[in-house]
Amino acid sequence: MNLQEGKEKFIQTWGTLGSNWGISRTMAQIHALLLISPKSLSTEEIMEELQISRGNTNMNVRALMDWGLVFKEFKTGERREFFSAEKDMWKVAMQIVKERRKRELEPLVGTIADLQQVKDSSEAGKQFETTVADLNKVIGKADKTIDLLIRADENWFMNNFLKLLTK
Amino acid sequence: MNLQEGKEKFIQTWGTLGSNWGISRTMAQIHALLLISPKSLSTEEIMEELQISRGNTNMNVRALMDWGLVFKEFKTGERREFFSAEKDMWKVAMQIVKERRKRELEPLVGTIADLQQVKDSSEAGKQFETTVADLNKVIGKADKTIDLLIRADENWFMNNFLKLLTK
DNA sequence: TTAAACTTTCAATAGTTTTTGAAAGATATT
DNA sequence: AATATCTTTCAAAAACTATTGAAAGTTTAA
């Protein structure tokens, strides 16, 4: 497999993976393209490389910036914007975990609190209460685990950063 | 909020959540319905409760069985099949993790091995190799973590099971 | 063996999501 | 101030995914 074939396969794979995870295929493909590109790319270059329209490119690049996975870069003497992705895959994974927690877990916690207000002594009511309480426990556990993971990671990063500064 | 409203909210919430995770909305709704139902339900009852067609019900119930989240039950003197969901939410979460690992992580490992065959000394080639190698490390880490999680869980279960047997 | 009860399949349809591309909106340059 | 370059928006179209419901298939009972 040569580089060109490898790039295509990587972009396709990342795209498919993304669509299994509620991320649009194109968004994941742009991300993949930027991940393997040594330099930042303009809208034009992304359009060209992935054969997609300007609007589509713009929308998805902005979504990637919302996710904190892609950043704008300005080049001196250039009016256009250039985009580049965070390359450290561990940071990428952490960022995705963080964002999903914010977008999904947090609203869920609120909903469950509401559902726990339901009181009903029928058999169906009992099962409902048990399931909701049990779900609440699992969500709580997941939330704590993710929190721990993020904290550990941030400390690790902070530690390295400090080491670098004081070296 | 009364039980009926609570049930509807639960089913809707689970459905939305599912669709963020690449699971079809209806599949997640059937799952939710079975989770809060104290008794197993027939196709007919699921159709009625969620206002969906027979074909749709059948397809999605089978998909849930594929995921190992729902089981057939036979009642004596009944020809129809009844369905019930695993109620222990921790087991549910574990089962989802296991299945996703099998369906996504495992194929990915193969693809990455292929991508690591690419050799190219250009700058673009270098970045490609670095990204793929880095991704490989993160995937490996994730895989090991999940493996540990599953093993720990299975041991825990096995331990409890043994305790129960020898009590 | 036939009929009844139930499950599965699948082509057509409905619904949802993504993409396009042209127009409008910015911002910089002359 | 007019023009050029680049970015953003959004309605319409295309692509994709889910759902229906009737027909075919299967199993059980008489």
Coordinates of C-alpha atoms (C1' of nucleotides) in Angstrom, one line a residue:
Chain A
M1 CA 0.0 0.0 0.0
N2 CA 1.4 3.4 -0.9
L3 CA 0.9 6.7 0.9
Q4 CA -2.0 7.8 -1.3
E5 CA -3.9 4.5 -0.8
G6 CA -3.1 4.6 2.9
K7 CA -4.4 8.1 3.3
E8 CA -7.7 7.2 1.5
K9 CA -8.1 4.1 3.7
F10 CA -7.4 6.1 6.8
I11 CA -10.0 8.7 5.9
Q12 CA -12.6 6.2 5.0
T13 CA -12.0 4.2 8.2
W14 CA -12.2 7.3 10.4
G15 CA -15.4 8.3 8.5
T16 CA -17.1 5.0 9.1
L17 CA -16.1 5.0 12.7
G18 CA -17.4 8.5 13.2
S19 CA -20.8 7.7 11.8
N20 CA -21.1 4.8 14.3
W21 CA -20.6 7.4 17.0
G22 CA -23.1 10.0 16.1
I23 CA -20.6 12.2 14.2
S24 CA -21.3 12.9 10.6
R25 CA -19.2 11.0 8.1
T26 CA -17.9 14.2 6.5
M27 CA -16.9 15.7 9.8
A28 CA -14.9 12.6 10.7
Q29 CA -13.3 12.6 7.2
I30 CA -12.2 16.2 7.5
H31 CA -10.8 15.4 10.9
A32 CA -8.9 12.4 9.5
L33 CA -7.5 14.5 6.7
L34 CA -6.2 17.2 9.1
L35 CA -4.8 14.5 11.4
I36 CA -2.5 13.2 8.8
S37 CA -1.6 16.5 7.1
P38 CA 1.7 17.9 8.3
K39 CA 0.6 21.5 7.5
S40 CA -2.7 23.3 8.1
L41 CA -5.1 23.3 5.2
S42 CA -7.4 26.0 3.7
T43 CA -11.1 25.4 3.0
E44 CA -10.2 25.2 -0.7
E45 CA -7.7 22.4 -0.1
I46 CA -10.1 20.4 2.0
M47 CA -12.8 20.8 -0.7
E48 CA -10.4 19.6 -3.3
E49 CA -9.0 16.7 -1.4
L50 CA -12.3 15.3 -0.2
Q51 CA -14.4 16.4 -3.2
I52 CA -17.0 18.1 -1.2
S53 CA -18.8 21.5 -1.5
R54 CA -17.7 24.7 0.1
G55 CA -20.8 24.9 2.4
N56 CA -20.3 21.4 3.6
T57 CA -16.7 22.0 4.3
N58 CA -17.4 25.2 6.2
M59 CA -20.2 23.6 8.3
N60 CA -18.2 20.6 9.3
V61 CA -15.0 22.5 10.1
R62 CA -17.0 24.7 12.4
A63 CA -18.5 21.7 14.1
L64 CA -15.0 20.3 14.6
M65 CA -13.9 23.5 16.2
D66 CA -17.0 23.3 18.5
W67 CA -15.8 19.9 19.5
G68 CA -12.3 21.4 20.3
L69 CA -10.6 19.0 17.8
V70 CA -9.6 21.5 15.1
F71 CA -8.2 25.0 15.3
K72 CA -8.0 28.0 13.1
E73 CA -4.5 29.2 12.1
F74 CA -3.5 32.4 10.5
K75 CA -0.6 32.7 8.3
T76 CA 1.2 36.0 7.8
G77 CA 0.5 37.5 4.4
E78 CA -2.5 35.2 3.9
R79 CA -6.1 36.3 4.1
R80 CA -7.5 32.8 4.1
E81 CA -8.0 30.8 7.3
F82 CA -6.1 27.6 7.7
F83 CA -7.2 24.7 9.8
S84 CA -5.2 22.1 11.7
A85 CA -6.1 19.3 14.1
E86 CA -4.8 18.4 17.5
K87 CA -2.4 15.6 16.6
D88 CA -1.9 14.0 20.0
M89 CA -4.3 11.1 19.8
W90 CA -4.6 10.8 23.6
K91 CA -5.7 14.4 23.8
V92 CA -8.1 13.8 21.0
A93 CA -9.7 10.8 22.8
M94 CA -9.9 12.9 26.0
Q95 CA -11.5 15.8 24.3
I96 CA -14.2 13.5 22.7
V97 CA -14.9 11.9 26.1
K98 CA -15.2 15.3 27.7
E99 CA -17.5 16.7 25.1
R100 CA -19.8 13.6 25.1
R101 CA -20.0 13.8 28.8
K102 CA -21.1 17.4 28.6
R103 CA -23.5 16.8 25.8
E104 CA -25.1 13.6 26.9
L105 CA -24.3 12.5 30.4
E106 CA -25.1 15.9 32.0
P107 CA -28.6 16.3 30.5
L108 CA -29.3 12.7 31.4
V109 CA -28.5 13.3 35.1
G110 CA -31.2 16.0 35.1
T111 CA -33.8 13.8 33.4
I112 CA -33.2 11.0 35.9
A113 CA -33.7 13.3 38.8
D114 CA -37.1 14.1 37.3
L115 CA -37.9 10.5 36.8
Q116 CA -37.1 9.7 40.4
Q117 CA -40.0 11.9 41.5
V118 CA -42.5 9.3 40.1
K119 CA -44.1 7.4 43.0
D120 CA -46.4 4.5 42.2
S121 CA -47.1 1.4 44.3
S122 CA -48.3 -0.9 41.5
E123 CA -46.0 -3.6 40.3
A124 CA -45.3 -1.6 37.1
G125 CA -44.4 1.3 39.4
K126 CA -42.1 -0.7 41.5
Q127 CA -40.2 -2.0 38.4
F128 CA -40.0 1.6 37.1
E129 CA -38.5 2.9 40.3
T130 CA -36.0 0.0 40.5
T131 CA -34.9 0.5 36.9
V132 CA -34.5 4.3 37.3
A133 CA -32.6 4.0 40.6
D134 CA -30.4 1.4 39.1
L135 CA -29.7 3.5 36.0
N136 CA -29.0 6.4 38.2
K137 CA -26.3 4.4 40.0
V138 CA -24.7 3.3 36.8
I139 CA -24.7 6.8 35.4
G140 CA -23.2 8.1 38.6
K141 CA -20.5 5.5 38.4
A142 CA -19.7 6.3 34.8
D143 CA -19.7 10.0 35.6
K144 CA -17.2 9.5 38.4
T145 CA -15.0 7.3 36.4
I146 CA -14.8 9.8 33.5
D147 CA -14.2 12.6 36.0
L148 CA -11.3 10.7 37.5
L149 CA -9.9 10.0 34.0
I150 CA -10.1 13.6 33.1
R151 CA -8.6 14.8 36.3
A152 CA -5.7 12.3 36.2
D153 CA -5.1 13.4 32.6
E154 CA -5.1 17.0 33.4
N155 CA -2.8 16.6 36.3
W156 CA -0.5 14.5 34.2
F157 CA -0.5 17.3 31.6
M158 CA 0.0 19.9 34.2
N159 CA 2.8 18.0 35.8
N160 CA 4.6 17.8 32.5
F161 CA 4.0 21.4 31.7
L162 CA 5.4 22.5 35.1
K163 CA 8.4 20.2 34.5
L164 CA 9.0 21.9 31.2
L165 CA 8.8 25.4 32.7
T166 CA 11.1 24.7 35.6
K167 CA 13.7 22.6 33.8
Chain B
M1 CA -45.3 13.3 37.2
N2 CA -47.4 10.1 37.3
L3 CA -46.2 6.7 36.2
Q4 CA -47.6 6.9 32.7
E5 CA -45.8 10.3 32.0
G6 CA -42.7 8.9 33.6
K7 CA -42.7 5.8 31.4
E8 CA -43.2 8.0 28.3
K9 CA -40.4 10.3 29.3
F10 CA -38.1 7.3 30.0
I11 CA -38.8 5.7 26.7
Q12 CA -38.3 9.0 24.8
T13 CA -35.0 9.7 26.7
W14 CA -33.6 6.3 26.1
G15 CA -34.6 6.5 22.4
T16 CA -32.8 9.9 21.9
L17 CA -29.8 8.6 23.7
G18 CA -29.7 5.5 21.6
S19 CA -29.9 7.5 18.4
N20 CA -26.8 9.4 19.5
W21 CA -25.0 6.1 19.8
G22 CA -25.7 4.6 16.4
I23 CA -28.6 2.5 17.7
S24 CA -32.0 3.1 16.0
R25 CA -34.5 5.1 18.0
T26 CA -37.1 2.3 17.9
M27 CA -34.6 -0.3 19.0
A28 CA -33.8 1.8 22.0
Q29 CA -37.4 2.5 22.8
I30 CA -38.3 -1.2 22.8
H31 CA -35.4 -1.7 25.1
A32 CA -36.6 1.0 27.4
L33 CA -40.1 -0.4 27.4
L34 CA -38.9 -3.9 28.4
L35 CA -36.5 -2.4 31.0
I36 CA -39.4 -0.9 33.0
S37 CA -41.9 -3.7 32.3
P38 CA -42.1 -6.2 35.3
K39 CA -43.3 -9.0 33.0
S40 CA -42.2 -10.1 29.6
L41 CA -44.1 -8.7 26.6
S42 CA -45.4 -10.2 23.4
T43 CA -44.9 -8.7 20.0
E44 CA -48.5 -7.6 20.1
E45 CA -48.1 -5.7 23.3
I46 CA -45.0 -4.0 22.2
M47 CA -46.7 -2.9 19.0
E48 CA -49.7 -1.6 20.9
E49 CA -47.6 0.2 23.6
L50 CA -45.2 2.0 21.2
Q51 CA -47.7 2.3 18.2
I52 CA -45.4 0.7 15.7
S53 CA -45.9 -2.0 13.1
R54 CA -45.4 -5.7 13.4
G55 CA -42.4 -5.8 11.0
N56 CA -40.7 -3.0 12.8
T57 CA -41.2 -4.6 16.1
N58 CA -39.9 -8.0 14.9
M59 CA -36.8 -6.5 13.3
N60 CA -35.8 -4.5 16.3
V61 CA -36.5 -7.1 18.9
R62 CA -34.2 -9.4 16.9
A63 CA -31.5 -6.8 16.8
L64 CA -31.8 -6.4 20.6
M65 CA -31.4 -10.1 21.0
D66 CA -28.2 -9.9 18.8
W67 CA -26.9 -7.4 21.2
G68 CA -27.6 -9.7 24.0
L69 CA -29.8 -7.2 25.7
V70 CA -33.2 -8.9 25.3
F71 CA -34.2 -12.6 25.6
K72 CA -37.0 -14.8 24.4
E73 CA -39.2 -16.3 27.0
F74 CA -41.7 -19.1 26.6
K75 CA -44.7 -19.4 28.8
T76 CA -46.4 -22.7 29.3
G77 CA -49.6 -23.0 27.4
E78 CA -48.7 -20.0 25.2
R79 CA -47.7 -20.3 21.6
R80 CA -46.5 -16.7 21.3
E81 CA -43.0 -15.6 22.2
F82 CA -42.5 -13.2 25.0
F83 CA -39.5 -10.8 25.4
S84 CA -37.8 -9.5 28.4
A85 CA -34.7 -7.3 28.9
E86 CA -31.8 -7.8 31.2
K87 CA -32.7 -5.5 34.1
D88 CA -29.3 -5.2 35.9
M89 CA -28.1 -1.9 34.4
W90 CA -24.5 -2.6 35.2
K91 CA -24.7 -5.8 33.1
V92 CA -26.5 -3.8 30.4
A93 CA -23.7 -1.3 30.3
M94 CA -21.1 -4.1 30.2
Q95 CA -22.9 -6.0 27.4
I96 CA -23.0 -2.8 25.3
V97 CA -19.3 -2.2 25.9
K98 CA -18.5 -5.8 25.0
E99 CA -20.5 -5.7 21.8
R100 CA -19.1 -2.4 20.7
R101 CA -15.6 -3.6 21.2
K102 CA -16.3 -6.7 19.1
R103 CA -18.0 -4.7 16.4
E104 CA -15.7 -1.7 16.2
L105 CA -12.5 -1.9 18.0
E106 CA -11.6 -5.4 16.7
P107 CA -12.0 -4.5 13.0
L108 CA -10.1 -1.3 13.6
V109 CA -7.1 -3.1 15.0
G110 CA -6.8 -5.0 11.7
T111 CA -7.1 -1.9 9.6
I112 CA -4.4 -0.1 11.6
A113 CA -2.0 -3.1 11.1
D114 CA -2.5 -2.6 7.4
L115 CA -1.9 1.1 7.6
Q116 CA 1.3 0.6 9.4
Q117 CA 2.7 -1.1 6.4
V118 CA 2.8 2.2 4.5
K119 CA 6.3 3.5 4.2
D120 CA 7.0 6.9 2.7
S121 CA 9.8 9.3 3.5
S122 CA 8.1 12.5 2.5
E123 CA 6.9 15.0 5.1
A124 CA 3.4 13.8 4.5
G125 CA 4.5 10.2 4.9
K126 CA 6.2 11.0 8.2
Q127 CA 3.1 12.7 9.6
F128 CA 1.0 9.7 8.4
E129 CA 3.2 7.2 10.1
T130 CA 3.3 9.2 13.4
T131 CA -0.5 9.6 13.5
V132 CA -1.1 5.9 12.7
A133 CA 1.4 4.8 15.3
D134 CA -0.1 7.2 17.9
L135 CA -3.6 6.0 17.1
N136 CA -2.4 2.4 17.5
K137 CA -1.1 3.2 20.9
V138 CA -4.4 4.8 22.0
I139 CA -6.5 1.9 20.6
G140 CA -4.3 -0.6 22.4
K141 CA -4.7 1.3 25.6
A142 CA -8.5 1.4 25.2
D143 CA -8.6 -2.2 24.3
K144 CA -6.6 -3.2 27.4
T145 CA -8.7 -1.0 29.6
I146 CA -11.9 -2.6 28.3
D147 CA -10.5 -6.0 28.7
L148 CA -9.6 -5.4 32.3
L149 CA -13.0 -4.0 33.0
I150 CA -14.7 -7.0 31.5
R151 CA -12.5 -9.5 33.3
A152 CA -12.9 -7.7 36.6
D153 CA -16.6 -7.8 36.1
E154 CA -16.7 -11.4 35.1
N155 CA -14.6 -12.4 38.1
W156 CA -16.9 -10.4 40.3
F157 CA -19.9 -12.1 38.9
M158 CA -18.2 -15.5 39.1
N159 CA -17.2 -14.9 42.7
N160 CA -20.8 -14.1 43.6
F161 CA -22.0 -17.0 41.7
L162 CA -19.6 -19.4 43.5
K163 CA -20.6 -17.8 46.9
L164 CA -24.2 -18.5 46.1
L165 CA -23.5 -22.1 45.1
T166 CA -21.4 -22.9 48.2
K167 CA -23.5 -21.0 50.7
Chain C
dT1 C1' -53.8 -33.0 6.2
dT2 C1' -55.8 -28.8 7.0
dA3 C1' -56.5 -24.8 9.5
dA4 C1' -55.2 -21.6 12.8
dA5 C1' -51.7 -18.9 15.2
dC6 C1' -47.9 -16.8 15.1
dT7 C1' -43.2 -15.1 13.0
dT8 C1' -40.4 -13.4 9.3
dT9 C1' -39.4 -11.0 5.1
dC10 C1' -39.1 -7.4 1.9
dA11 C1' -40.6 -4.0 -1.7
dA12 C1' -42.7 0.3 -1.4
dT13 C1' -43.1 4.4 1.2
dA14 C1' -42.2 7.8 4.7
dG15 C1' -39.1 10.3 7.3
dT16 C1' -34.6 12.1 8.5
dT17 C1' -30.1 13.8 7.6
dT18 C1' -26.6 15.5 4.7
dT19 C1' -25.0 18.0 0.9
dT20 C1' -25.0 21.4 -2.6
dG21 C1' -24.4 25.8 -4.6
dA22 C1' -25.8 30.3 -5.2
dA23 C1' -26.5 34.4 -2.7
dA24 C1' -25.6 37.3 1.2
dG25 C1' -22.3 38.8 4.5
dA26 C1' -17.7 40.0 6.0
dT27 C1' -13.2 41.9 5.7
dA28 C1' -9.3 43.6 3.4
dT29 C1' -7.1 46.0 -0.6
dT30 C1' -6.7 49.6 -4.2
Chain D
dA1 C1' -15.9 54.0 -2.2
dA2 C1' -15.6 50.5 -5.1
dT3 C1' -13.6 46.0 -5.8
dA4 C1' -11.7 41.6 -4.7
dT5 C1' -11.2 37.8 -1.7
dC6 C1' -12.8 35.0 1.5
dT7 C1' -16.6 33.1 4.8
dT8 C1' -21.2 32.0 6.2
dT9 C1' -26.0 30.9 5.5
dC10 C1' -29.9 28.4 4.0
dA11 C1' -33.5 26.6 0.8
dA12 C1' -33.8 23.0 -2.3
dA13 C1' -32.1 18.5 -3.7
dA14 C1' -30.0 14.2 -3.0
dA15 C1' -28.7 10.4 -0.2
dC16 C1' -29.6 7.6 3.3
dT17 C1' -32.3 5.1 7.0
dA18 C1' -36.4 3.5 9.2
dT19 C1' -41.0 1.9 8.9
dT20 C1' -45.1 -0.1 7.1
dG21 C1' -48.1 -3.8 5.9
dA22 C1' -49.2 -7.5 3.1
dA23 C1' -47.6 -11.8 1.7
dA24 C1' -44.8 -15.8 2.5
dG25 C1' -43.0 -18.9 5.8
dT26 C1' -43.2 -21.7 10.0
dT27 C1' -45.0 -24.2 13.8
dT28 C1' -48.6 -26.3 16.5
dA29 C1' -53.1 -28.4 17.2
dA30 C1' -57.1 -30.7 15.8

